[in-house]
């Protein structure tokens, strides 16, 4: 057992999801929790699996592939980090959903590898709503044009949008970014573009997932709140 009580943390997050859904008058079945296990050892993931978690998020391609090889096949892996084209081979065929497609160039590489492996890759388009210099993603302005091009690529299925909001002590300050991502989703949905499904909104992390749910998140990505602080040393 690790020092962190993963089972208890998961119960708390699930309770908070319920509270946020009630407040927003949403059905809890609309919100899916991704346990972000990046940097954490396989033993901790096993603990989370024993406590009922089934979907894990990773931000390093090889780390996700390596973990997937030693953990049960019924686990769903979601790739949430910046992906370099030379690492695409580790992710295509492993990830059930790639949340972080931030360029046409990357989408082309994913498409090519998916054709090669004869699989369909489900992807989300990452939008840097808050326009942070340090973050990747399309802009609110260019997203639609890029999405139209990405939608034409073979063996790729666009499922929706993702954003990473700024780190903040005050989750309310991120509400505007979640709202804007949802507005973009509704806007693009209304255009009925072929091969584009806009049903997924991946937004909200440990510090702000309740606000994200109130603003329409369908996937929330929670790491610290489940596995404790990360140690990058
Ligand atoms: C690390 C990470 C998370 C989880 O962050 P916490 O604050 O620990 O919940 C969520 N999304 C992305 C893209 C991440 O890289």
Short mmCIF file of C-alpha atoms and ligand atoms in Angstrom, two decimals:
data_model
loop_
_atom_site.label_atom_id
_atom_site.label_comp_id
_atom_site.label_asym_id
_atom_site.label_seq_id
_atom_site.Cartn_x
_atom_site.Cartn_y
_atom_site.Cartn_z
CA UNK A 1 0.00 0.00 0.00
CA UNK A 2 1.24 3.49 -0.83
CA UNK A 3 1.00 6.34 1.67
CA UNK A 4 -1.75 7.88 -0.38
CA UNK A 5 -5.18 6.42 0.18
CA UNK A 6 -6.15 5.96 -3.45
CA UNK A 7 -9.44 4.25 -2.67
CA UNK A 8 -10.55 7.06 -0.39
CA UNK A 9 -9.39 9.72 -2.88
CA UNK A 10 -11.35 8.06 -5.68
CA UNK A 11 -14.45 7.97 -3.49
CA UNK A 12 -14.05 11.69 -2.75
CA UNK A 13 -13.64 12.59 -6.42
CA UNK A 14 -16.67 10.50 -7.36
CA UNK A 15 -18.70 12.19 -4.63
CA UNK A 16 -17.61 15.61 -5.92
CA UNK A 17 -18.60 14.61 -9.46
CA UNK A 18 -22.04 13.77 -8.11
CA UNK A 19 -22.33 17.09 -6.29
CA UNK A 20 -21.24 19.10 -9.36
CA UNK A 21 -23.67 17.18 -11.58
CA UNK A 22 -26.53 17.82 -9.19
CA UNK A 23 -25.70 21.52 -9.10
CA UNK A 24 -25.59 21.65 -12.91
CA UNK A 25 -28.62 19.37 -13.28
CA UNK A 26 -26.63 16.91 -15.32
CA UNK A 27 -26.80 13.14 -15.19
CA UNK A 28 -23.63 11.63 -13.68
CA UNK A 29 -23.45 9.21 -16.60
CA UNK A 30 -22.45 12.19 -18.78
CA UNK A 31 -19.18 12.67 -16.88
CA UNK A 32 -16.32 10.18 -17.04
CA UNK A 33 -13.31 10.29 -14.74
CA UNK A 34 -9.84 9.75 -16.13
CA UNK A 35 -7.33 8.85 -13.41
CA UNK A 36 -4.12 10.59 -14.45
CA UNK A 37 -1.36 8.17 -13.47
CA UNK A 38 1.62 9.88 -15.15
CA UNK A 39 4.89 9.40 -13.22
CA UNK A 40 3.15 6.96 -10.84
CA UNK A 41 4.22 3.33 -10.55
CA UNK A 42 2.24 0.35 -11.79
CA UNK A 43 1.52 -0.71 -8.16
CA UNK A 44 -0.43 2.50 -7.56
CA UNK A 45 -2.40 1.99 -10.77
CA UNK A 46 -3.23 -1.54 -9.60
CA UNK A 47 -4.50 -0.07 -6.35
CA UNK A 48 -6.73 2.29 -8.32
CA UNK A 49 -7.97 -0.60 -10.47
CA UNK A 50 -8.85 -2.53 -7.32
CA UNK A 51 -10.79 0.52 -6.16
CA UNK A 52 -12.79 0.57 -9.40
CA UNK A 53 -10.86 2.88 -11.75
CA UNK A 54 -10.84 1.72 -15.39
CA UNK A 55 -9.53 4.68 -17.41
CA UNK A 56 -6.03 6.06 -17.01
CA UNK A 57 -4.36 9.12 -18.49
CA UNK A 58 -0.69 9.35 -19.36
CA UNK A 59 1.34 12.15 -20.95
CA UNK A 60 4.48 10.29 -22.09
CA UNK A 61 4.17 7.94 -25.04
CA UNK A 62 6.60 5.22 -23.99
CA UNK A 63 5.48 5.34 -20.36
CA UNK A 64 1.89 4.72 -21.43
CA UNK A 65 2.88 1.90 -23.79
CA UNK A 66 5.07 0.24 -21.14
CA UNK A 67 2.38 0.43 -18.46
CA UNK A 68 -0.25 -0.89 -20.87
CA UNK A 69 1.87 -3.97 -21.54
CA UNK A 70 1.96 -5.05 -17.89
CA UNK A 71 -1.55 -4.06 -16.82
CA UNK A 72 -4.85 -5.81 -17.68
CA UNK A 73 -6.21 -5.46 -21.22
CA UNK A 74 -9.57 -4.14 -20.08
CA UNK A 75 -7.98 -0.88 -18.93
CA UNK A 76 -8.56 2.12 -21.19
CA UNK A 77 -5.52 4.32 -21.83
CA UNK A 78 -5.95 7.97 -22.73
CA UNK A 79 -3.04 9.98 -24.04
CA UNK A 80 -3.14 13.54 -22.69
CA UNK A 81 0.34 14.97 -23.26
CA UNK A 82 2.07 16.85 -26.05
CA UNK A 83 2.87 14.24 -28.68
CA UNK A 84 5.88 14.39 -30.96
CA UNK A 85 5.41 12.79 -34.37
CA UNK A 86 8.29 10.35 -33.79
CA UNK A 87 6.43 8.98 -30.72
CA UNK A 88 3.11 8.45 -32.48
CA UNK A 89 3.92 4.78 -33.01
CA UNK A 90 3.74 4.11 -29.25
CA UNK A 91 0.33 5.71 -28.93
CA UNK A 92 -1.60 4.55 -31.98
CA UNK A 93 -3.06 1.15 -31.20
CA UNK A 94 -2.68 1.67 -27.43
CA UNK A 95 -4.67 4.82 -26.67
CA UNK A 96 -8.46 4.59 -26.74
CA UNK A 97 -8.46 8.37 -27.13
CA UNK A 98 -5.72 10.89 -27.90
CA UNK A 99 -6.77 14.13 -26.17
CA UNK A 100 -3.95 16.34 -27.31
CA UNK A 101 -3.95 16.76 -31.09
CA UNK A 102 -2.60 20.27 -31.44
CA UNK A 103 -1.63 20.52 -35.11
CA UNK A 104 -2.54 19.27 -38.57
CA UNK A 105 1.01 17.91 -38.81
CA UNK A 106 0.48 15.68 -35.76
CA UNK A 107 -2.95 14.58 -37.01
CA UNK A 108 -1.34 13.56 -40.31
CA UNK A 109 1.24 11.44 -38.48
CA UNK A 110 -1.49 9.77 -36.39
CA UNK A 111 -3.52 9.13 -39.52
CA UNK A 112 -0.56 7.59 -41.34
CA UNK A 113 0.33 5.29 -38.44
CA UNK A 114 -3.34 4.31 -38.02
CA UNK A 115 -3.59 3.34 -41.68
CA UNK A 116 -0.38 1.33 -41.33
CA UNK A 117 -1.73 -0.53 -38.28
CA UNK A 118 -5.21 -0.79 -39.76
CA UNK A 119 -6.87 0.86 -36.74
CA UNK A 120 -9.10 3.89 -36.28
CA UNK A 121 -7.71 6.50 -33.87
CA UNK A 122 -10.15 8.53 -31.82
CA UNK A 123 -8.84 12.01 -31.19
CA UNK A 124 -9.71 15.28 -29.52
CA UNK A 125 -8.51 18.65 -30.70
CA UNK A 126 -6.59 20.58 -28.07
CA UNK A 127 -7.44 24.25 -27.88
CA UNK A 128 -5.30 26.69 -25.92
CA UNK A 129 -8.31 28.70 -24.82
CA UNK A 130 -6.42 30.77 -22.25
CA UNK A 131 -3.67 31.50 -24.81
CA UNK A 132 -0.88 30.58 -22.43
CA UNK A 133 2.55 30.78 -24.06
CA UNK A 134 3.70 27.64 -22.26
CA UNK A 135 0.87 25.49 -23.59
CA UNK A 136 0.17 23.76 -26.85
CA UNK A 137 -3.07 23.78 -28.78
CA UNK A 138 -4.95 25.48 -31.56
CA UNK A 139 -6.43 28.90 -30.96
CA UNK A 140 -10.16 29.54 -30.67
CA UNK A 141 -9.78 31.43 -33.95
CA UNK A 142 -7.99 28.84 -36.09
CA UNK A 143 -9.52 25.70 -34.57
CA UNK A 144 -12.40 25.33 -37.03
CA UNK A 145 -10.22 25.63 -40.14
CA UNK A 146 -7.72 23.10 -38.83
CA UNK A 147 -10.49 20.74 -37.72
CA UNK A 148 -11.98 20.82 -41.23
CA UNK A 149 -8.62 19.69 -42.64
CA UNK A 150 -8.04 17.04 -39.99
CA UNK A 151 -11.52 15.61 -40.59
CA UNK A 152 -10.47 14.68 -44.14
CA UNK A 153 -7.64 12.40 -43.00
CA UNK A 154 -8.15 8.60 -43.17
CA UNK A 155 -8.43 6.37 -40.07
CA UNK A 156 -8.99 9.29 -37.68
CA UNK A 157 -12.20 10.11 -35.84
CA UNK A 158 -12.58 13.52 -34.23
CA UNK A 159 -14.65 13.11 -31.05
CA UNK A 160 -14.52 16.58 -29.55
CA UNK A 161 -12.31 19.17 -27.86
CA UNK A 162 -9.85 19.36 -25.00
CA UNK A 163 -8.30 22.21 -23.07
CA UNK A 164 -5.84 22.65 -20.21
CA UNK A 165 -6.80 25.65 -18.12
CA UNK A 166 -4.17 27.68 -16.25
CA UNK A 167 -2.94 26.50 -12.88
CA UNK A 168 -4.86 28.47 -10.29
CA UNK A 169 -5.82 28.47 -6.62
CA UNK A 170 -9.21 29.83 -7.59
CA UNK A 171 -11.17 27.46 -9.85
CA UNK A 172 -13.78 30.14 -10.60
CA UNK A 173 -11.20 32.04 -12.62
CA UNK A 174 -11.09 29.14 -15.09
CA UNK A 175 -14.85 29.06 -15.66
CA UNK A 176 -14.58 31.46 -18.59
CA UNK A 177 -12.15 29.14 -20.43
CA UNK A 178 -14.41 26.11 -19.97
CA UNK A 179 -17.38 28.15 -21.14
CA UNK A 180 -15.48 29.26 -24.26
CA UNK A 181 -14.49 25.69 -25.14
CA UNK A 182 -18.10 24.62 -24.83
CA UNK A 183 -19.22 27.53 -27.04
CA UNK A 184 -16.71 26.45 -29.70
CA UNK A 185 -18.02 22.88 -29.52
CA UNK A 186 -21.62 24.04 -30.00
CA UNK A 187 -20.57 26.34 -32.81
CA UNK A 188 -18.72 23.60 -34.73
CA UNK A 189 -21.46 21.06 -34.01
CA UNK A 190 -23.95 23.39 -35.67
CA UNK A 191 -21.98 23.27 -38.92
CA UNK A 192 -22.51 19.53 -39.41
CA UNK A 193 -19.08 18.89 -40.88
CA UNK A 194 -18.54 15.32 -42.18
CA UNK A 195 -16.50 12.95 -39.97
CA UNK A 196 -16.71 15.28 -36.97
CA UNK A 197 -18.40 14.32 -33.75
CA UNK A 198 -18.27 17.03 -31.10
CA UNK A 199 -19.74 15.06 -28.22
CA UNK A 200 -16.63 15.05 -26.00
CA UNK A 201 -15.38 17.95 -23.89
CA UNK A 202 -12.23 17.02 -21.98
CA UNK A 203 -11.65 19.72 -19.39
CA UNK A 204 -11.04 20.06 -15.67
CA UNK A 205 -8.19 18.79 -13.46
CA UNK A 206 -7.73 18.37 -9.70
CA UNK A 207 -8.04 22.09 -8.99
CA UNK A 208 -11.04 22.90 -11.12
CA UNK A 209 -12.97 19.81 -12.22
CA UNK A 210 -16.17 20.75 -10.41
CA UNK A 211 -16.36 24.05 -12.29
CA UNK A 212 -15.53 22.21 -15.53
CA UNK A 213 -18.43 19.81 -14.94
CA UNK A 214 -20.77 22.74 -14.36
CA UNK A 215 -19.64 24.09 -17.73
CA UNK A 216 -20.22 20.84 -19.60
CA UNK A 217 -17.13 18.62 -19.25
CA UNK A 218 -17.71 15.02 -20.32
CA UNK A 219 -14.20 13.84 -19.36
CA UNK A 220 -12.32 15.21 -16.36
CA UNK A 221 -8.62 14.41 -15.90
CA UNK A 222 -7.65 14.07 -12.25
CA UNK A 223 -4.14 13.15 -11.13
CA UNK A 224 -3.05 14.74 -7.85
CA UNK A 225 -6.52 14.38 -6.36
CA UNK A 226 -6.27 10.60 -6.72
CA UNK A 227 -2.57 9.67 -6.60
CA UNK A 228 -1.15 12.58 -4.56
CA UNK A 229 1.55 15.05 -5.56
CA UNK A 230 3.93 14.08 -8.33
CA UNK A 231 7.65 13.90 -7.73
CA UNK A 232 9.62 14.81 -10.85
CA UNK A 233 13.08 14.23 -9.36
C1 LIG B 1 -1.06 16.16 -15.35
C2 LIG B 1 -2.28 16.44 -16.15
C3 LIG B 1 -3.56 16.38 -15.56
C4 LIG B 1 -3.80 16.08 -14.09
O1 LIG B 1 -3.39 17.17 -13.32
P1 LIG B 1 -3.74 17.24 -11.75
O2 LIG B 1 -3.68 18.69 -11.45
O3 LIG B 1 -2.70 16.46 -11.05
O4 LIG B 1 -5.09 16.68 -11.58
C5 LIG B 1 -4.65 16.62 -16.38
N1 LIG B 1 -4.51 16.90 -17.68
C6 LIG B 1 -3.31 16.97 -18.28
C7 LIG B 1 -3.24 17.28 -19.73
C8 LIG B 1 -2.16 16.75 -17.54
O5 LIG B 1 -0.96 16.83 -18.13
#
